[in-house]
């Protein structure tokens, strides 16, 4: 049949008789004939499929694909989805002679479904295989080549699931590993028996993984071995855990043997193991301890506590007491933990011997509450006990007396004989105090050379006053007995202050403060006596306390000021020098003289900064006056005992002078005044300091001369430039014979020793004339001029210099 010809009835019958679906197409893809089988499959009449109508059975993509193939004029086969219901296999043959296509169609839906299901199952198997925590592979028995491997297997051996297929067993795991496991492979292939083994798998980083390998034979229908399944589990975590447990057990065993502390294991309260230190601590062998209840070895008074901890399963640390084999109590600390050992849950207890620690703690507690030198309770302990005793006395209606004991001039003992002698004296005094009192009385060393005694009395204030008076006298007598130290007798006397509770105070601090005030009253009344507290004295002490507080801030607030009093030469009435005098511009009380605040400053160690300030201010003024040509030199500055005896005093003076530039020039403008009493303590040290001051260039004067009982030997040994006659001798001149005689002697003494003599407190012409007749070189006092503030003094000095120049000019004209 030619292209474009209609088939005959015979030809149509022949096409319809074929068992399959047939379609004849022209070269343009138009249907020339469609047999009945295809029409039935498409559920359309044959006439409706002719021409291009049949193409409606295909989707657009399938239609384009088929037409493209037809246009190539080459035989082909392909599967297309037809009529939206089935897959159809197209087998098309091109007939060049008739220029037409003969197409045989075959319903392939079942095959496609089976293929799809097989692919789905394969994908599901692959998904499962790739996600189970097991390495899976399959090797053919014939050539040991891999036919399947999941991702985990392939990656473990450095490849992927596609690349591993076709590789031999040895190529995948390495020849060495293959040789090692060959006997197990033979077991699987020849005997068709499963085999398993464990080995370490080296890693690129040098570590190893532990794997558990199972080989399973695949037996075919004919009973021959077709292949082998390989299933591998990574058991690294398990093996490392086992190793860690094993190493932990080994470490624990070594620790038990090496530990210096006792260790015991017990299960359900019965001992299973103990180390040598525990056995040594308790005096038992290990065999004697095993199997016995731990509570057997606990002191009876501690059993309940230990049992409670055991029953509660607590992991804790606490102190207890055990009994050794001899029945002796041993103080210990238990550190309890629950742990697994050798697969069993049990209790481990570290038993720490704390007897030395408790002894040390007791010693520390004793040292914290007692004075190390005398063994008496210290300040802290005494304060605690005083509070308790006061509370008890208040509750019982009884009375207390507090004696504050301070040793007189104890510092001289330390300074002259050394601290070792001083310590011996303190121990002796503490022993004598204890021996003089009842065992119920409380004694403490409060610090330094201060002791506290607390006496208990009855309800009667009068009787207590009488009893305390007797005790104080007894203490005075006992303490003042000389003590032999380094072969020489040494004695000190006590000053004792007494305050009562109730009556003198309501709190421990107040009671101590008032007893302290009474003690200072005893010192002021000659020392070596005792005084009772009284309220008037307390008020005075409070005022002094307020002044001390204000004085501490006076220097930083700039409240101090120097006044200057002139000194003139008697023979020509010329201004030659002046004395700097300290004043305090108190914000409330006005201008205060030195006698009102210097004693307070000395007690509070404030004289050092105050004296340094005065020295610096005087040096500054002297330098300014020198530069202005006033010719006032030297400027005298008074020194306090505390200042002169302080460590580093000479260096401090040199520093002040260095601040003003030329040290030698600044020193030549100053003069330091010391009292006679300051020269009497230690001649060697005083001389050494004065020589160092003189070497700097400073002048040295002795103030208030005649009142300190200094010896001529002292004066002769010391580098003194000037002596100043005390105003108490000048006041009665010239009428008082004694004052006149003393003044005359002092002037002659000064002249004979080559010293300048200055008289203080000169107020009348008669006094002036008498002093001039005796040869006194200089005078100072109201007759010349009172002490003046710096500005007023400068104005006065300039006026004085102008008068002196006029007098000198008149004398030469």
Coordinates of N, CA and C in Angstrom, one line a residue, residues 1-2 5-18 22 24 32-36:
X1 N 0.9 -1.2 0.0 CA 0.0 0.0 0.0 C 0.9 1.2 0.0
X2 N 0.6 2.1 -0.9 CA 1.4 3.3 -1.1 C 1.0 4.4 0.0
X5 N -2.7 6.0 0.2 CA -3.7 5.2 -0.3 C -4.5 4.6 0.9
X6 N -5.8 4.5 0.7 CA -6.6 3.9 1.8 C -6.5 2.4 1.7
X7 N -6.4 1.7 2.8 CA -6.3 0.2 2.8 C -7.6 -0.4 2.3
X8 N -7.5 -1.5 1.7 CA -8.6 -2.3 1.3 C -9.2 -3.0 2.4
X9 N -10.4 -3.6 2.2 CA -11.1 -4.3 3.3 C -10.3 -5.5 3.7
X10 N -9.6 -6.1 2.7 CA -8.8 -7.3 3.0 C -7.6 -6.9 3.9
X11 N -7.0 -5.8 3.5 CA -5.9 -5.3 4.3 C -6.3 -4.9 5.7
X12 N -7.5 -4.3 5.8 CA -8.0 -3.9 7.1 C -8.2 -5.1 8.0
X13 N -8.8 -6.1 7.4 CA -9.1 -7.4 8.1 C -7.8 -8.0 8.6
X14 N -6.8 -7.9 7.7 CA -5.5 -8.5 8.1 C -4.8 -7.7 9.3
X15 N -4.9 -6.4 9.2 CA -4.4 -5.6 10.3 C -5.1 -5.9 11.6
X16 N -6.4 -6.0 11.5 CA -7.2 -6.3 12.8 C -7.0 -7.6 13.3
X17 N -6.5 -8.6 12.4 CA -6.3 -9.9 12.9 C -5.0 -10.0 13.7
X18 N -4.2 -9.1 13.6 CA -2.9 -9.1 14.4 C -3.2 -9.1 15.9
X22 N -1.3 -2.0 16.1 CA -0.5 -1.6 14.9 C -1.1 -0.3 14.4
X24 N -0.1 2.5 11.0 CA 0.7 2.8 9.9 C 0.6 4.4 9.7
X32 N -2.3 6.4 8.7 CA -2.9 5.9 7.5 C -3.9 4.8 7.9
X33 N -3.5 4.1 9.0 CA -4.4 3.0 9.4 C -4.1 2.7 10.9
X34 N -5.1 2.4 11.6 CA -5.1 2.1 13.0 C -5.9 0.8 13.2
X35 N -5.3 -0.3 13.7 CA -6.1 -1.5 13.8 C -7.0 -1.5 15.0
X36 N -7.9 -2.5 15.0 CA -9.0 -2.5 16.0 C -8.4 -2.6 17.4

